[in-house]
Coordinates of C-alpha atoms (C1' of nucleotides) in Angstrom, one line a residue:
Chain A
M116 CA 9.6 -19.7 34.6
N117 CA 6.8 -17.9 36.4
S118 CA 8.7 -14.7 37.1
D119 CA 11.2 -15.2 34.3
W120 CA 9.7 -12.2 32.6
R121 CA 11.1 -9.9 35.3
A122 CA 14.6 -11.1 34.5
R123 CA 13.9 -10.8 30.8
L124 CA 12.9 -7.2 31.0
R125 CA 15.8 -6.3 33.3
E126 CA 18.4 -8.0 31.1
R127 CA 17.5 -6.0 28.2
G128 CA 17.5 -2.7 30.1
Y129 CA 13.7 -2.4 30.3
R130 CA 12.0 -1.3 33.5
L131 CA 9.6 -3.3 35.5
T132 CA 6.3 -1.6 35.7
P133 CA 2.9 -2.7 36.9
Q134 CA 1.4 -2.0 33.4
R135 CA 3.8 -4.4 31.8
E136 CA 2.9 -7.1 34.3
L137 CA -0.8 -6.4 33.7
V138 CA -0.5 -6.6 29.9
L139 CA 1.5 -9.9 30.1
G140 CA -1.0 -11.3 32.5
A141 CA -3.9 -10.4 30.3
V142 CA -2.3 -12.0 27.2
E143 CA -1.6 -15.2 29.1
E144 CA -5.1 -15.3 30.4
L145 CA -6.9 -14.6 27.1
G146 CA -4.9 -17.0 24.9
H147 CA -5.2 -15.1 21.7
A148 CA -6.1 -11.5 22.0
T149 CA -6.1 -8.2 20.0
P150 CA -4.6 -5.1 21.6
D151 CA -8.1 -3.9 22.3
Q152 CA -9.1 -7.1 24.0
V153 CA -6.1 -7.0 26.2
H154 CA -7.0 -3.4 27.1
A155 CA -10.5 -4.4 28.0
E156 CA -9.4 -7.5 30.0
I157 CA -7.1 -5.4 32.1
R158 CA -9.9 -2.9 32.8
R159 CA -12.2 -5.7 34.0
H160 CA -10.2 -6.2 37.2
S161 CA -7.6 -3.5 37.6
A162 CA -7.0 0.1 37.2
A163 CA -7.0 1.2 33.6
V164 CA -3.9 1.1 31.5
N165 CA -3.9 3.5 28.6
L166 CA -4.5 1.9 25.2
S167 CA -1.4 3.4 23.7
T168 CA 0.6 1.9 26.6
V169 CA -0.9 -1.5 25.7
Y170 CA 0.4 -1.1 22.2
R171 CA 3.8 0.0 23.3
T172 CA 4.0 -2.8 25.9
L173 CA 2.9 -5.5 23.5
E174 CA 5.7 -4.4 21.2
V175 CA 8.2 -4.6 24.0
L176 CA 7.0 -8.0 25.2
E177 CA 7.3 -9.4 21.7
E178 CA 10.7 -7.9 21.3
I179 CA 12.1 -9.7 24.3
G180 CA 10.4 -12.9 23.2
L181 CA 7.7 -13.4 25.8
I182 CA 4.8 -13.2 23.4
R183 CA 4.2 -13.4 19.6
H184 CA 1.6 -12.0 17.2
T185 CA 0.0 -13.4 14.2
H186 CA -3.0 -12.4 12.0
L187 CA -6.1 -14.4 12.8
S188 CA -8.3 -12.0 10.8
D189 CA -7.9 -9.1 8.4
R190 CA -8.5 -6.7 11.2
A191 CA -6.3 -6.4 14.3
P192 CA -3.4 -8.7 15.0
T193 CA -3.7 -11.2 17.9
Y194 CA -1.0 -11.7 20.5
H195 CA -0.4 -14.9 22.5
S196 CA 2.2 -15.9 25.0
I197 CA 4.8 -18.5 24.0
G198 CA 3.7 -21.3 26.3
G199 CA 6.5 -23.6 25.7
R200 CA 6.5 -24.8 22.1
E201 CA 6.3 -22.9 18.9
H202 CA 3.1 -23.3 17.0
F203 CA 1.1 -21.9 14.1
H204 CA -2.6 -21.5 13.5
L205 CA -5.4 -22.9 11.2
V206 CA -8.3 -20.6 10.9
C207 CA -11.6 -21.7 9.4
R208 CA -13.1 -18.9 7.3
N209 CA -16.6 -20.2 7.9
C210 CA -16.8 -20.8 11.6
S211 CA -13.7 -18.9 12.7
T212 CA -12.4 -21.8 14.7
V213 CA -8.7 -21.5 15.5
T214 CA -6.6 -24.7 15.8
S215 CA -3.0 -24.6 17.0
V216 CA -0.5 -26.9 15.4
D217 CA 2.9 -27.7 16.7
S218 CA 5.6 -26.6 14.4
G219 CA 7.1 -30.1 14.5
E220 CA 4.2 -31.2 12.4
V221 CA 5.4 -29.3 9.5
A222 CA 9.1 -30.2 9.6
D223 CA 8.8 -31.5 6.0
L224 CA 7.6 -28.1 4.8
T225 CA 10.4 -26.3 6.7
G226 CA 12.9 -28.7 5.2
L227 CA 11.6 -28.2 1.7
L228 CA 11.5 -24.4 1.8
G229 CA 15.0 -24.5 3.1
E230 CA 16.5 -26.8 0.5
R231 CA 14.6 -25.7 -2.5
Y232 CA 14.3 -21.9 -1.8
G233 CA 16.9 -21.2 0.8
F234 CA 14.2 -19.9 2.9
T235 CA 13.8 -20.1 6.7
P236 CA 10.1 -19.8 7.6
D237 CA 8.9 -18.1 10.7
I238 CA 6.4 -20.8 11.7
G239 CA 5.4 -19.0 14.9
H240 CA 4.0 -16.2 12.9
L241 CA 2.2 -18.4 10.4
T242 CA -1.6 -18.6 10.1
I243 CA -3.3 -20.7 7.4
F244 CA -6.8 -19.9 6.4
G245 CA -9.1 -22.5 4.9
T246 CA -12.1 -24.6 5.8
C247 CA -12.5 -27.1 8.6
H248 CA -14.3 -30.4 8.1
H249 CA -17.4 -29.2 9.9
C250 CA -17.8 -26.5 7.3
D251 CA -16.9 -28.2 4.1
G252 CA -19.5 -27.6 1.5
A253 CA -21.7 -25.7 3.8
T254 CA -20.5 -22.2 3.3
S255 CA -22.7 -20.0 5.5
E256 CA -22.9 -16.7 7.4
G257 CA -20.3 -14.7 9.1
S258 CA -16.9 -15.4 7.6
V259 CA -13.5 -14.1 8.6
E260 CA -11.8 -12.1 5.9
Chain B
M565 CA -8.6 -15.8 -22.0
N566 CA -7.9 -12.2 -22.8
S567 CA -11.5 -10.9 -22.6
D568 CA -12.7 -13.7 -20.4
W569 CA -13.3 -11.2 -17.7
R570 CA -16.1 -9.6 -19.7
A571 CA -18.0 -12.8 -19.7
R572 CA -17.2 -13.5 -16.1
L573 CA -18.7 -10.2 -15.0
R574 CA -21.8 -10.6 -17.1
E575 CA -22.4 -14.2 -16.0
R576 CA -22.7 -13.1 -12.5
G577 CA -24.9 -10.2 -13.2
Y578 CA -22.2 -7.5 -12.8
R579 CA -22.0 -4.6 -15.3
L580 CA -19.1 -3.9 -17.5
T581 CA -17.6 -0.5 -16.8
P582 CA -14.4 1.2 -17.8
Q583 CA -13.4 1.5 -14.2
R584 CA -13.5 -2.3 -13.8
E585 CA -11.4 -2.7 -16.9
L586 CA -8.9 -0.2 -15.6
V587 CA -8.6 -1.7 -12.2
L588 CA -8.1 -5.2 -13.6
G589 CA -5.5 -3.9 -16.1
A590 CA -3.6 -2.2 -13.3
V591 CA -3.5 -5.3 -11.1
E592 CA -2.2 -7.4 -14.0
E593 CA 0.4 -4.8 -14.9
L594 CA 1.7 -4.4 -11.3
G595 CA 1.9 -8.0 -10.3
H596 CA 1.3 -7.5 -6.6
A597 CA -0.3 -4.2 -5.6
T598 CA -2.1 -2.6 -2.8
P599 CA -5.4 -0.7 -3.4
D600 CA -3.5 2.5 -3.2
Q601 CA -0.9 1.4 -5.7
V602 CA -3.6 0.3 -8.1
H603 CA -5.2 3.7 -7.7
A604 CA -2.0 5.5 -8.5
E605 CA -1.2 3.3 -11.4
I606 CA -4.5 4.0 -13.1
R607 CA -4.0 7.7 -12.6
R608 CA -0.7 7.6 -14.3
H609 CA -2.2 7.0 -17.7
S610 CA -5.9 7.4 -17.5
A611 CA -8.7 9.5 -16.1
A612 CA -8.9 9.1 -12.4
V613 CA -10.9 6.4 -10.7
N614 CA -12.1 7.2 -7.2
L615 CA -10.3 5.3 -4.5
S616 CA -13.5 3.9 -3.0
T617 CA -14.3 2.6 -6.5
V618 CA -11.0 0.9 -6.5
Y619 CA -11.8 -0.8 -3.2
R620 CA -15.2 -1.9 -4.4
T621 CA -13.9 -3.1 -7.7
L622 CA -11.1 -5.2 -6.2
E623 CA -13.7 -6.9 -4.0
V624 CA -15.9 -7.7 -7.0
L625 CA -12.9 -8.9 -9.1
E626 CA -11.9 -11.2 -6.3
E627 CA -15.4 -12.4 -5.8
I628 CA -15.7 -13.6 -9.4
G629 CA -12.3 -15.2 -9.2
L630 CA -10.2 -13.0 -11.5
I631 CA -7.8 -11.8 -8.8
R632 CA -6.8 -12.8 -5.2
H633 CA -5.4 -11.0 -2.3
T634 CA -2.9 -11.9 0.4
H635 CA -1.0 -10.1 3.0
L636 CA 2.6 -9.3 2.1
S637 CA 3.0 -6.9 5.0
D638 CA 1.2 -5.7 8.1
R639 CA -0.1 -2.8 6.3
A640 CA -2.4 -3.0 3.2
P641 CA -3.3 -6.2 1.5
T642 CA -1.9 -6.9 -2.0
Y643 CA -3.9 -8.1 -5.0
H644 CA -2.6 -10.1 -7.9
S645 CA -4.3 -11.6 -10.9
I646 CA -4.6 -15.3 -11.1
G647 CA -2.3 -16.0 -14.0
G648 CA -2.9 -19.6 -14.4
R649 CA -1.8 -21.7 -11.4
E650 CA -2.5 -21.1 -7.8
H651 CA 0.5 -20.1 -5.7
F652 CA 1.5 -18.8 -2.3
H653 CA 4.3 -16.4 -1.2
L654 CA 7.5 -16.3 0.8
V655 CA 8.4 -13.0 2.1
C656 CA 11.8 -12.1 3.6
R657 CA 11.4 -9.9 6.6
N658 CA 14.8 -8.5 6.0
C659 CA 15.0 -7.6 2.3
S660 CA 11.3 -7.8 1.6
T661 CA 11.9 -10.1 -1.4
V662 CA 8.7 -12.0 -2.4
T663 CA 9.0 -15.4 -3.9
S664 CA 6.0 -17.2 -5.5
V665 CA 5.8 -20.9 -4.9
D666 CA 3.4 -23.2 -6.9
S667 CA 0.9 -24.8 -4.6
G668 CA 1.9 -28.2 -6.0
E669 CA 5.1 -27.9 -4.1
V670 CA 3.3 -28.2 -0.8
A671 CA 1.0 -31.1 -1.6
D672 CA 2.4 -32.9 1.4
L673 CA 1.4 -30.1 3.7
T674 CA -2.1 -30.0 2.2
G675 CA -2.4 -33.7 2.6
L676 CA -1.3 -33.7 6.2
L677 CA -3.6 -30.9 7.2
G678 CA -6.5 -32.7 5.6
E679 CA -5.8 -36.1 7.2
R680 CA -4.7 -35.0 10.6
Y681 CA -6.9 -31.9 11.1
G682 CA -9.7 -32.3 8.6
F683 CA -8.6 -28.9 7.3
T684 CA -8.6 -27.7 3.7
P685 CA -6.1 -24.8 3.5
D686 CA -6.5 -21.9 1.1
I687 CA -3.1 -22.0 -0.3
G688 CA -3.7 -19.1 -2.7
H689 CA -4.1 -16.8 0.3
L690 CA -1.1 -18.0 2.1
T691 CA 2.0 -16.0 2.8
I692 CA 4.9 -17.3 4.8
F693 CA 7.2 -14.8 6.5
G694 CA 10.8 -15.7 7.3
T695 CA 14.3 -15.1 6.1
C696 CA 15.9 -15.8 2.7
H697 CA 19.4 -17.2 2.4
H698 CA 20.8 -13.8 1.4
C699 CA 19.8 -12.4 4.7
D700 CA 20.5 -15.2 7.1
G701 CA 22.5 -14.0 10.0
A702 CA 22.7 -10.5 8.7
T703 CA 19.6 -8.9 10.1
S704 CA 19.8 -5.3 9.0
E705 CA 17.7 -2.2 8.3
G706 CA 14.2 -1.9 6.9
S707 CA 12.1 -4.9 7.8
V708 CA 8.6 -5.7 6.9
E709 CA 6.3 -6.2 9.9
Chain C
dT1437 C1' -36.1 3.4 -18.3
dT1438 C1' -34.3 0.8 -14.6
dC1439 C1' -31.0 -0.2 -11.4
dC1440 C1' -26.3 -1.0 -10.7
dA1441 C1' -22.0 1.6 -10.3
dT1442 C1' -19.5 5.7 -9.4
dG1443 C1' -17.9 10.0 -7.1
dC1444 C1' -17.6 12.5 -3.1
dA1445 C1' -17.3 13.5 1.6
dA1446 C1' -17.8 12.0 6.0
dA1447 C1' -17.3 8.4 9.2
dC1448 C1' -14.7 4.4 10.9
dA1449 C1' -11.3 1.1 12.9
dC1450 C1' -6.8 0.6 14.2
dT1451 C1' -2.3 2.5 15.3
dT1452 C1' 1.2 6.0 16.1
dT1453 C1' 3.2 10.2 17.9
dG1454 C1' 4.4 14.5 20.7
dC1455 C1' 4.8 16.2 25.0
dA1456 C1' 4.4 16.9 30.0
dC1457 C1' 4.4 14.4 34.1
dC1458 C1' 5.5 10.2 36.9
dG1459 C1' 8.1 6.6 39.1
dT1460 C1' 11.7 2.9 38.6
dG1461 C1' 16.3 1.9 39.3
Chain D
dC1340 C1' 17.5 12.3 40.6
dA1341 C1' 18.0 10.9 35.8
dC1342 C1' 16.0 8.9 32.3
dG1343 C1' 12.8 5.5 30.6
dG1344 C1' 7.6 4.8 30.8
dT1345 C1' 2.9 6.5 31.0
dG1346 C1' -1.4 9.1 30.0
dC1347 C1' -3.6 12.0 27.1
dA1348 C1' -5.0 14.1 23.0
dA1349 C1' -4.2 14.7 18.4
dA1350 C1' -2.8 13.1 14.1
dG1351 C1' -2.1 9.2 10.7
dT1352 C1' -3.2 5.3 7.8
dG1353 C1' -6.1 2.3 5.5
dT1354 C1' -11.0 1.2 4.7
dT1355 C1' -16.1 1.7 4.6
dT1356 C1' -20.5 3.9 4.0
dG1357 C1' -24.6 7.1 2.7
dC1358 C1' -26.4 9.5 -0.7
dA1359 C1' -27.1 11.9 -5.1
dT1360 C1' -25.8 11.5 -9.8
dG1361 C1' -24.6 8.9 -14.0
dG1362 C1' -24.4 5.3 -17.4
dA1363 C1' -24.8 0.1 -18.8
dA1364 C1' -28.2 -2.9 -20.2

DNA sequence: TTCCATGCAAACACTTTGCACCGTG
DNA sequence: CACGGTGCAAAGTGTTTGCATGGAA
């Protein structure tokens, strides 16, 4: 599964380029990252990759299912590699802490939406904003969104 | 509850201006609308309100709890008035249909996140992307996000 | 009369696009 | 050696800000 990405690209008719390897590597290393952060991370230890290439590449990598994006803030989207299981995110508006939750945890929700609304949710894209227990009551400084 | 907004503004020390009335009216009339759509709607039958005023006003109206915003697409946020009960949205990526679901429907989810993660979700801000039953299987043209 | 709110224009943050050149397959 | 991918620069979208003027309280 280490070099699976090479096959994935080829299968779909995409070419293998050093830029694509660098972008994927940066996403995996950063965990959750905006296009700009990916760009900066690459620059830290490699030759520069153009920002527009980063955008185009993230799109391709998501297309072939190696990474996904969600919205952890009102600003830029964040990308993360799909390390095994599908998950969604909880984001605290107060302290900005991000918690990943396995999609299995919300099987009930998925079932309910399916039965009652005929709707199949894309759990991997989901981010739920709210307040974590450390911040209940104490609404303070820098908040996300 | 019709002119409740006047009191709400005054209570919090905000002034009552025709622009604020127009923006609130447009949001209520449109249902779900982006800042730009609100701006356009006002222009349709009134003197123009500056776009930056629309932005500032939407922020104020949300602050005092008359409207809320959520993200129905990757582009602009959409605002809606809080007509009674809190709700969240289901958005079909294929046909862009938006379904409102009462937050009571997901009491189980809210309970689970609270117990297991100490997290209090902001259901009113939530939007879940996915596929509606009309579009299952048949992934076609113009998709959101 | 005092400030808050508005209009306007410029600046911003993020993303996309057109085109010539480059390098993978 | 053809065609997809990249770099670069410019243009696009959506949003914010500084400042002078205007109007609600």
